Short mmCIF file of C-alpha atoms and ligand atoms in Angstrom, two decimals:
data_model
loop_
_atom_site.label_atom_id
_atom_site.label_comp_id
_atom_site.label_asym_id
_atom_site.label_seq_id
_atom_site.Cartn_x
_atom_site.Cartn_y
_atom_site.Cartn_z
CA UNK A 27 -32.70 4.01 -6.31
CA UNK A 28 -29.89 5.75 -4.74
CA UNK A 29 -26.85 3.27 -3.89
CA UNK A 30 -26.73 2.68 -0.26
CA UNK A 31 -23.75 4.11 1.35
CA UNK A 32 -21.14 1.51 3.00
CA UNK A 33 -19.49 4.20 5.31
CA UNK A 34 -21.66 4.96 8.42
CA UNK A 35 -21.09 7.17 11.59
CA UNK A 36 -23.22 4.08 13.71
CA UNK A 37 -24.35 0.67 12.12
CA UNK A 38 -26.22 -1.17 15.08
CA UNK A 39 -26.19 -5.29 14.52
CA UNK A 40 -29.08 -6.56 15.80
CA UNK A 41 -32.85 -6.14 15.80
CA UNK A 42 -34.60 -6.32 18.81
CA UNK A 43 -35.87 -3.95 21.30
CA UNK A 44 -32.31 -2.56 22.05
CA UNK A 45 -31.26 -2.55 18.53
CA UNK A 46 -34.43 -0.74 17.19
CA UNK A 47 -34.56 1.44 20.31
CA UNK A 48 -30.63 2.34 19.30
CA UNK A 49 -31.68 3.04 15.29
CA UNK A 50 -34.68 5.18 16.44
CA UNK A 51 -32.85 7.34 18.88
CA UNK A 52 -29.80 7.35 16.34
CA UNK A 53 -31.90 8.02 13.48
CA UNK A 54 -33.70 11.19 15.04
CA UNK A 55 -30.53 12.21 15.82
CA UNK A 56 -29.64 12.79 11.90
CA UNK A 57 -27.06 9.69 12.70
CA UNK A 58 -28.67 7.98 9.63
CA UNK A 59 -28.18 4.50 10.80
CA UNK A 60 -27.59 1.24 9.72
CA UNK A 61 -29.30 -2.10 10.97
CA UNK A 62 -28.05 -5.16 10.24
CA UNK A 63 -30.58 -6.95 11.56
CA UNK A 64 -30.22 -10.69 10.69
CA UNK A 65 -32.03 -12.55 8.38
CA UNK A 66 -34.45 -13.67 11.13
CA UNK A 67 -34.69 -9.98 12.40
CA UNK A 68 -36.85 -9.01 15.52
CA UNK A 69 -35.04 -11.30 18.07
CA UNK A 70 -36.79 -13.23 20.32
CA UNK A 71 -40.24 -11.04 20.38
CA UNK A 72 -40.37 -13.26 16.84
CA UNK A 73 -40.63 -16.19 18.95
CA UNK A 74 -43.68 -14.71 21.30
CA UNK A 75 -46.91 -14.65 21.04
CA UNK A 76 -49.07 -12.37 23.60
CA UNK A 77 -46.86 -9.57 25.02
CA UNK A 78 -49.02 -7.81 27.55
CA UNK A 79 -46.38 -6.20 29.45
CA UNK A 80 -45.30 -3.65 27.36
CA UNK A 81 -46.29 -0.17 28.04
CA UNK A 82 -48.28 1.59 25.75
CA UNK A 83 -50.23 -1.75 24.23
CA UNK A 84 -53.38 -1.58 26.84
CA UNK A 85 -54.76 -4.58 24.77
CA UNK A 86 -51.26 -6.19 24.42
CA UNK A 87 -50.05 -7.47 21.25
CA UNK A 88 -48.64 -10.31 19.38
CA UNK A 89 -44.69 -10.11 19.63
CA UNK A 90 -44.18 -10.17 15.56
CA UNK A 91 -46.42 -7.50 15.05
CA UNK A 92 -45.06 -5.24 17.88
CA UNK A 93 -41.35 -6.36 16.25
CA UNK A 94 -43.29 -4.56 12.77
CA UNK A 95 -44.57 -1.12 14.40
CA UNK A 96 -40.65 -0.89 15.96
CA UNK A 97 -39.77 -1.47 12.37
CA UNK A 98 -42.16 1.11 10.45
CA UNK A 99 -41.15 3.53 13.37
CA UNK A 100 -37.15 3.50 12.86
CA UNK A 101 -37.83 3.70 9.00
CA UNK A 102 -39.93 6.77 9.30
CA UNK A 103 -37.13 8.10 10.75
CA UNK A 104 -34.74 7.30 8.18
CA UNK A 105 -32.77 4.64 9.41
CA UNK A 106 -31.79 1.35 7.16
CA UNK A 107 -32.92 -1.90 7.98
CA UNK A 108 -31.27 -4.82 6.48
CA UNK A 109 -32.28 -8.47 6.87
CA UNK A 110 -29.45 -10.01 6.10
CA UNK A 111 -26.75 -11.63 9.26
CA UNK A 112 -23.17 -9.75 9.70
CA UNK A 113 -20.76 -12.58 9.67
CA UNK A 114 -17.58 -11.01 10.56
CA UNK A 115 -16.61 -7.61 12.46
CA UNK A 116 -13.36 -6.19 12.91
CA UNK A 117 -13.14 -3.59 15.94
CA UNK A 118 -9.24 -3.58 15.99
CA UNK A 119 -9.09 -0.31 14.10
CA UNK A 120 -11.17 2.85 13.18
CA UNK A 121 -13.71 3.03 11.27
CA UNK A 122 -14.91 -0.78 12.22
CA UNK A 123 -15.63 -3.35 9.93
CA UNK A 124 -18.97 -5.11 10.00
CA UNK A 125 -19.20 -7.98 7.21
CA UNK A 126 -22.09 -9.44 5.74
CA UNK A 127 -22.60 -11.82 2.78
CA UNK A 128 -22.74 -9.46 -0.04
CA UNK A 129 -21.15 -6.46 1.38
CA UNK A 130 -18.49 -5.29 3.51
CA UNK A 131 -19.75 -1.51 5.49
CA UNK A 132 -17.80 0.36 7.81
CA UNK A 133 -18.49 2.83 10.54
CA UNK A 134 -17.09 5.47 13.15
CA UNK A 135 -19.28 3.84 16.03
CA UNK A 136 -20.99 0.41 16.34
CA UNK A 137 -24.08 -0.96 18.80
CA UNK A 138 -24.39 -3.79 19.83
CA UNK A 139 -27.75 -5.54 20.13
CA UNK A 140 -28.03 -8.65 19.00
CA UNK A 141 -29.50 -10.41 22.53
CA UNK A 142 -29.35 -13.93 23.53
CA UNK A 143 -31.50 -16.77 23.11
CA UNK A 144 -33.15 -19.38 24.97
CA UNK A 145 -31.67 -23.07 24.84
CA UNK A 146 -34.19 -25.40 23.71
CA UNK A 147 -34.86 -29.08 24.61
CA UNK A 148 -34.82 -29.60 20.91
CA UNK A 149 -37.32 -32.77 21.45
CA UNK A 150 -40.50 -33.87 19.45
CA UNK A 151 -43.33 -31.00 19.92
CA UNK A 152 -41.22 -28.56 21.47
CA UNK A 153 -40.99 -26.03 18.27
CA UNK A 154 -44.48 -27.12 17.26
CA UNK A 155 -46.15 -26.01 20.29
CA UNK A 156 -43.89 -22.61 21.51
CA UNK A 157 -46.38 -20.29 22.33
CA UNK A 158 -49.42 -22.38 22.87
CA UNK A 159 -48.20 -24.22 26.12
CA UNK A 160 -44.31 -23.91 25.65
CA UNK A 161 -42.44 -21.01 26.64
CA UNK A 162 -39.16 -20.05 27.98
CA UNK A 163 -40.19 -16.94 29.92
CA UNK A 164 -42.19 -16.92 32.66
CA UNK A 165 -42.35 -13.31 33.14
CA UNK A 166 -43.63 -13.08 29.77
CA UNK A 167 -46.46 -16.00 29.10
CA UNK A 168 -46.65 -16.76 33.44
CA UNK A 169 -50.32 -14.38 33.65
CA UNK A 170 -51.94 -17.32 30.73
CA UNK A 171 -51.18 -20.00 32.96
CA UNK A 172 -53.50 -19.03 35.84
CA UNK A 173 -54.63 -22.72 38.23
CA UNK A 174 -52.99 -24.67 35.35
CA UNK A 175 -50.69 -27.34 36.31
CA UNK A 176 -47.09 -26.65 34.79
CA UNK A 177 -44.02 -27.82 34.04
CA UNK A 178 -40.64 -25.99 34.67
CA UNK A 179 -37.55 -27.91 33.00
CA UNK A 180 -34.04 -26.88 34.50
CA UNK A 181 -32.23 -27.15 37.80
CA UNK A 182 -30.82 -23.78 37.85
CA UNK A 183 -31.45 -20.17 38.98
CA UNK A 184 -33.42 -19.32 36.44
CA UNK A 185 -35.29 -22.66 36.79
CA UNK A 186 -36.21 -21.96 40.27
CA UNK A 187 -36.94 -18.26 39.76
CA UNK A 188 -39.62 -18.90 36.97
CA UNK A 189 -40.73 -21.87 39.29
CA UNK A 190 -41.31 -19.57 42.18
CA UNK A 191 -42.71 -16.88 39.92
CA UNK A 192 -45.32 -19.34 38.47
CA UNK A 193 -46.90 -20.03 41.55
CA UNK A 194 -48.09 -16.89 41.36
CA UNK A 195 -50.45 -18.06 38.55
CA UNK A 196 -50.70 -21.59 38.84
CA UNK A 197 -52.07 -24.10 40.57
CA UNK A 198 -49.13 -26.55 40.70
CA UNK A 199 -45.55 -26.20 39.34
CA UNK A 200 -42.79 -29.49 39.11
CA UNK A 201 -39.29 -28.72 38.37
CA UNK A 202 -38.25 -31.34 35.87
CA UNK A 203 -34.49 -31.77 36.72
CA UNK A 204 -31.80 -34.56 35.25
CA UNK A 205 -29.79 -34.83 38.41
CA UNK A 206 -30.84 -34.93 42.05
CA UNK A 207 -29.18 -31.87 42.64
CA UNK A 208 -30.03 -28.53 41.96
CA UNK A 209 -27.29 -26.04 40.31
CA UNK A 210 -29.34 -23.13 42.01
CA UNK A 211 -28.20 -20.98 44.63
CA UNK A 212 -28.85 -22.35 48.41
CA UNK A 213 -31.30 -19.24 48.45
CA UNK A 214 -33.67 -19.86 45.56
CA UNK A 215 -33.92 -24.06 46.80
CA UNK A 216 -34.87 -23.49 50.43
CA UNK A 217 -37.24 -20.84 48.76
CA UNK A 218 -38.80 -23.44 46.52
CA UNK A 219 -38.17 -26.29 48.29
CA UNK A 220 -40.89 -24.56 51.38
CA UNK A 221 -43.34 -23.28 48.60
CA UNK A 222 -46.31 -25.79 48.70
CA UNK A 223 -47.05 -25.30 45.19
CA UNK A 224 -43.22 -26.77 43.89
CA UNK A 225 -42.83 -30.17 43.91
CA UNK A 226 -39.59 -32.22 41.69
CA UNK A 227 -38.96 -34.70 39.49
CA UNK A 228 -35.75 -35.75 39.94
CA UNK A 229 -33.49 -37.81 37.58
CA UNK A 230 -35.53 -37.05 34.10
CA UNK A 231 -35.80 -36.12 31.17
CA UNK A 232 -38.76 -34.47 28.93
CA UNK A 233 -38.42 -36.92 25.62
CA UNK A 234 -41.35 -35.48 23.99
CA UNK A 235 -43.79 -32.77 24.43
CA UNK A 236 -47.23 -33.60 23.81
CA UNK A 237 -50.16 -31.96 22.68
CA UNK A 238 -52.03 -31.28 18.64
CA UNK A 239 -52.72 -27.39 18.95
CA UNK A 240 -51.84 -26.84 22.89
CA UNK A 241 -49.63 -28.67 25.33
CA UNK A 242 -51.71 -31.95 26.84
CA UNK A 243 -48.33 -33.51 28.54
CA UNK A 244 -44.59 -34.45 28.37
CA UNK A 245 -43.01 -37.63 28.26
CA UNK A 246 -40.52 -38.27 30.82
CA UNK A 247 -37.50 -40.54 30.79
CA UNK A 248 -35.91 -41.35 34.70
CA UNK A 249 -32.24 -41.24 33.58
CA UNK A 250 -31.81 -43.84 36.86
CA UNK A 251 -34.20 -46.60 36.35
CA UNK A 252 -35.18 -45.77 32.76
CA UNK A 253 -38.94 -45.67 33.09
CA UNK A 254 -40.94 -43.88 31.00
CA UNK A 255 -43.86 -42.06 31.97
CA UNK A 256 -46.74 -39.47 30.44
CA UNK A 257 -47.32 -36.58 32.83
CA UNK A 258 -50.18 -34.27 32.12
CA UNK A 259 -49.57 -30.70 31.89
CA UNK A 260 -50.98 -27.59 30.00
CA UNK A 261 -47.70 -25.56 30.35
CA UNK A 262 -44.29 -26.35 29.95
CA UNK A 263 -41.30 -23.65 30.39
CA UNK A 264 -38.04 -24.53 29.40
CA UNK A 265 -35.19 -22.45 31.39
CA UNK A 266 -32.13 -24.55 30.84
CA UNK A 267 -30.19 -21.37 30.23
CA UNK A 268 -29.59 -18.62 27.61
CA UNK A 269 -26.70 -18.18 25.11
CA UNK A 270 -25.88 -14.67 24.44
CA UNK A 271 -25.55 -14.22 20.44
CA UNK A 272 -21.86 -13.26 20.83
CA UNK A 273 -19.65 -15.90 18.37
CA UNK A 274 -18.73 -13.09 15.88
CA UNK A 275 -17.26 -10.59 18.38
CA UNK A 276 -15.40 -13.48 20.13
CA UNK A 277 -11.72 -11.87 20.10
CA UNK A 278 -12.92 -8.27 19.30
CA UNK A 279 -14.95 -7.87 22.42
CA UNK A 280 -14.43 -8.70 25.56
CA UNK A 281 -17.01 -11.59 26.67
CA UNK A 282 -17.63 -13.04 30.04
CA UNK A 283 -17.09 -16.59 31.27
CA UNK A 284 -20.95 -17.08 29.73
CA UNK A 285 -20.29 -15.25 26.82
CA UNK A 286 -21.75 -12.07 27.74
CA UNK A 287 -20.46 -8.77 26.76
CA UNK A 288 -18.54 -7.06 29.28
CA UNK A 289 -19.04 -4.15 30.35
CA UNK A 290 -16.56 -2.15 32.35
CA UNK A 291 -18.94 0.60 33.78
CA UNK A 292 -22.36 -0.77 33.92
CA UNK A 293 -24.42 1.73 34.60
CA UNK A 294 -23.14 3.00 30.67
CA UNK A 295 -23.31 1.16 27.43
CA UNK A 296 -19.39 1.46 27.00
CA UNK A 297 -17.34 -2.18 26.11
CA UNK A 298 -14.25 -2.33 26.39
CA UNK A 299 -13.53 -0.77 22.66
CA UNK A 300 -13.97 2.96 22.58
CA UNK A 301 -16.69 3.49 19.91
CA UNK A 302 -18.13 0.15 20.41
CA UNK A 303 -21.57 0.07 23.15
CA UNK A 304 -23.81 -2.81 23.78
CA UNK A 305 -27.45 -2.80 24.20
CA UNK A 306 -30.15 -5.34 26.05
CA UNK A 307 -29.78 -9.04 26.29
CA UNK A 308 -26.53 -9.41 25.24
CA UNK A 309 -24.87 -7.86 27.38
CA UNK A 310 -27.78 -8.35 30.48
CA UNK A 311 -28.57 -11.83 31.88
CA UNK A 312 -30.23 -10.77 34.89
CA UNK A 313 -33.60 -8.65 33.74
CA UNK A 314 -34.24 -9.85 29.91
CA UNK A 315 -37.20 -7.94 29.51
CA UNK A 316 -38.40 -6.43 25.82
CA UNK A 317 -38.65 -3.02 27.79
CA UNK A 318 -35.42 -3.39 29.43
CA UNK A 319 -33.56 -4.08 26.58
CA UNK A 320 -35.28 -0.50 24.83
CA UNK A 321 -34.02 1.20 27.29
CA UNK A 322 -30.76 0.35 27.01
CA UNK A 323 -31.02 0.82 23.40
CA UNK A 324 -32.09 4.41 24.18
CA UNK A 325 -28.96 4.28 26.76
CA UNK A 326 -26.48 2.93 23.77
CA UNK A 327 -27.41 5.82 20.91
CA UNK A 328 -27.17 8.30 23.48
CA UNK A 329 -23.81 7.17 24.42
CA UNK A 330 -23.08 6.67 20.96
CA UNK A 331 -24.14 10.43 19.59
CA UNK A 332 -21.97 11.53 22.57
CA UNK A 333 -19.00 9.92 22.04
CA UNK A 334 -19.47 10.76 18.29
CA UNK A 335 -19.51 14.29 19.27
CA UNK A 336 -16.74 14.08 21.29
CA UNK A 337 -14.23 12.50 18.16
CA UNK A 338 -15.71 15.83 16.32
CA UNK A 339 -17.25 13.01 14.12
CA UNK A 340 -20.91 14.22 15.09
CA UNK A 341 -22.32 17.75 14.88
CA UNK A 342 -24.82 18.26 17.94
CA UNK A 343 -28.01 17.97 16.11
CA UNK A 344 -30.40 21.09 15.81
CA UNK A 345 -33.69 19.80 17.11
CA UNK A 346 -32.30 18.09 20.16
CA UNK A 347 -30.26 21.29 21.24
CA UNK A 348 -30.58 22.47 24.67
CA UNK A 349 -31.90 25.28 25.54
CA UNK A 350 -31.40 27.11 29.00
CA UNK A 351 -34.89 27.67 31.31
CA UNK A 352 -35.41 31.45 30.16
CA UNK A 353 -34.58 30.31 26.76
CA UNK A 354 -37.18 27.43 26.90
CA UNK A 355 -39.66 29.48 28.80
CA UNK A 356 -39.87 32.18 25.64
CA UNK A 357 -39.71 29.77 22.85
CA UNK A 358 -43.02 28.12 24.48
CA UNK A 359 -44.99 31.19 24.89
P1 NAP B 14 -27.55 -22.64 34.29
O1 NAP B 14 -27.03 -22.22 35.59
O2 NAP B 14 -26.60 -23.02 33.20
O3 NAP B 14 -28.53 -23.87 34.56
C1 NAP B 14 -29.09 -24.58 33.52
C2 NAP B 14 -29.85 -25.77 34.13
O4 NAP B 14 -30.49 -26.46 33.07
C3 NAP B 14 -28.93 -26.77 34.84
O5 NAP B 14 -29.56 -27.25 35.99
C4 NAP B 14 -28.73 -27.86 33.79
O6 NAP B 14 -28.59 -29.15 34.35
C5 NAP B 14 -30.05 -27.82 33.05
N1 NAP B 14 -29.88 -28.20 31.64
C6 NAP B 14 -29.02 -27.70 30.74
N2 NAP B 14 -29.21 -28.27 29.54
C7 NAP B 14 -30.22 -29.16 29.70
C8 NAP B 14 -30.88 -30.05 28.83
N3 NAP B 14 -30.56 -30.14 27.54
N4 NAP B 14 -31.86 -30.83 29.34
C9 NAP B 14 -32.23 -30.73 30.64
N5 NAP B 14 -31.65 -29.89 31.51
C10 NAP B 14 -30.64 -29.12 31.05
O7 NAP B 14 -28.50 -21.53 33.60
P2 NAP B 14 -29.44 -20.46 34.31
O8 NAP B 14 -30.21 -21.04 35.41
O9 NAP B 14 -30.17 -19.78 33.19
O10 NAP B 14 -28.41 -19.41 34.92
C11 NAP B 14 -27.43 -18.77 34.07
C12 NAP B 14 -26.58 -17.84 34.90
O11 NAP B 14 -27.36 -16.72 35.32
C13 NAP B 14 -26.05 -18.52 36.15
O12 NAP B 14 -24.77 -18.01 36.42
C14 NAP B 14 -27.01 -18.08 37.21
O13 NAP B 14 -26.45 -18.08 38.52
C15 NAP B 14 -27.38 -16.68 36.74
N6 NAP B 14 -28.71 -16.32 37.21
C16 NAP B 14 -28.81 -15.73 38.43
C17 NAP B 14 -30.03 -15.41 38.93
C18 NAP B 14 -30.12 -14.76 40.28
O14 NAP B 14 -29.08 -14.55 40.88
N7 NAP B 14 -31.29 -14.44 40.77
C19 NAP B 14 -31.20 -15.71 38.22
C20 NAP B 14 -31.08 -16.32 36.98
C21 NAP B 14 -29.82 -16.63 36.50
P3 NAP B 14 -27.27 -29.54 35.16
O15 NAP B 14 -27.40 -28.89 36.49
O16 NAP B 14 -27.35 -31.03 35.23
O17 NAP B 14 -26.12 -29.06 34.34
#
């Protein structure tokens, strides 16, 4: 087998949507690309079970398996897939420095994909049941949920938006909150607050979530006058906030107040370090979709094979050149 080379023009870290998006478009670009995907690689899709709103699945599909046909996809293509975590970058100097436990591999450019992910209760029956009555997307798993009664845990935004989303679907939604006061913006509570289908339980806490092969209930503590109670539920979505996956470019990036990478012009996949772009989740706490995330994968190898080109690192690939309308118009007769 031929040795793998340790000197790339892109090696994307991360292996989601965005990060496979950013290897295929890299890849068919002649960019030959490296993924260090992580050794739990496919992000949070791993974590799903029905996706249904992803174009191009008209019977929907289970997340792992769409995470696979992403996977055989990029490899046709020729990029490198490696299931192993990068533990250390340096993006002080060119080429960057991307570490990981058995080798160290350098590059001209680097994407970065390597999303966020949903904070957990972490009680009894939580990991058990995610994805047969627990979920922490509403957008995603909402449509299974139709005149169920449901849970959402989580007095923030995102709290109330999946609340108010939900009622779309179900019958009856309670916000499960540990204060008496909702973090949310004054917006999003008079919006919930006048939707019939919200009610709150203030003061608690889920201890427990119960339920053998689907979610039956959760056990609430009141933090106030330390009752404990069963309530019934088939559904229970946990939105107590995300945490971008951004501890090993703490320093070489720069991150928001959340922990987000920054990005200085939006509408681009550019960070703050020429040569270094960031794709879907990680760097987007406001639409978190799987779709969302490939296009800005898409966005990020574009960017990438641009900027490449202009360092003279990158030769404008063949297939992809442009050719002007009378040039196009006799090549497809
Ligand atoms: P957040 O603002 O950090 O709120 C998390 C909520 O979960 C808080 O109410 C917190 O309670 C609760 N919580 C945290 N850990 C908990 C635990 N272990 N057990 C029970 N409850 C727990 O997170 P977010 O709502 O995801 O929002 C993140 C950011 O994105 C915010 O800046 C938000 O404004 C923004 N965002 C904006 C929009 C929008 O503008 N439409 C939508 C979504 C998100 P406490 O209140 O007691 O701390």
């Amino acid at each position: 087998m031929a040795e793998r080379a340790t000197h790339r023009q892109v090696i994307i870290v991360g292996s989601g949507p965005a990060g496979y998006t950013a290897a295929l478009y890299t890849a068919r670009a002649n960019l030959q690309p490296l993924m260090i995907g992580g050794y739990q690689a496919g992000g949070q899709l791993m974590l799903t079970s029905d996706v249904e709103n992803y174009p191009g699945y008209p019977k929907g599909v289970q997340g792992p398996e769409m995470m696979q046909d992403f996977r055989e996809q990029v490899e046709r293509f020729g990029a490198e897939v490696l299931d192993v975590d990068a533990t250390e970058v340096d993006f002080s100097k060119r080429p960057f420095t991307v570490v990981t436990a058995d080798e160290t591999y350098t590059a001209e450019s680097i994407i970065v994909a390597t999303g966020a992910a949903a904070k957990w209760l972490d009680v009894p029956g939580e990991e058990l049941l995610r994805g047969r009555g627990v979920s922490a997307c509403a957008t995603c798993d909402g449509f299974f949920f139709r005149d169920r009664r449901i849970v959402v845990v989580g007095g923030g935004d995102t709290a109330l938006e999946e609340a108010l989303f939900l009622t779309r679907y179900a019958q009856t939604v309670s916000v499960i909150h540990r204060r008496d006061t909702l973090r949310a913006s004054k917006l999003l509570q008079q919006r919930a607050r006048n939707n019939p289908k919200i009610d709150f339980i203030w003061n608690s806490v889920v201890e427990a979530i119960e339920g053998e092969d689907k979610v039956t209930g959760v056990r609430l503590r009141n933090l106030v006058s330390g009752e404990r109670r069963t309530l019934t539920t088939e559904g229970v979505f946990v939105a107590i906030g995300h945490q971008p996956n951004t501890e090993i470019f703490r320093g070489q990036l720069d991150l928001d107040a959340l922990g987000y990478v920054c990005m200085p012009d939006p509408a681009t996949t550019y960070t703050n370090i020429p040569g270094v772009f960031a794709a879907g989740d990680v760097r987007d706490h406001r639409y978190r979709q799987a779709v969302t995330a490939a296009g800005d994968g898409c966005k990020a190898a574009i960017d990438a094979e641009r900027w490449l080109e202009e360092q003279g690192i990158a030769e404008p690939d063949r297939e992809f050149e442009v050719y002007s309308e009378p040039e196009f118009a006799a090549r497809s007769r």
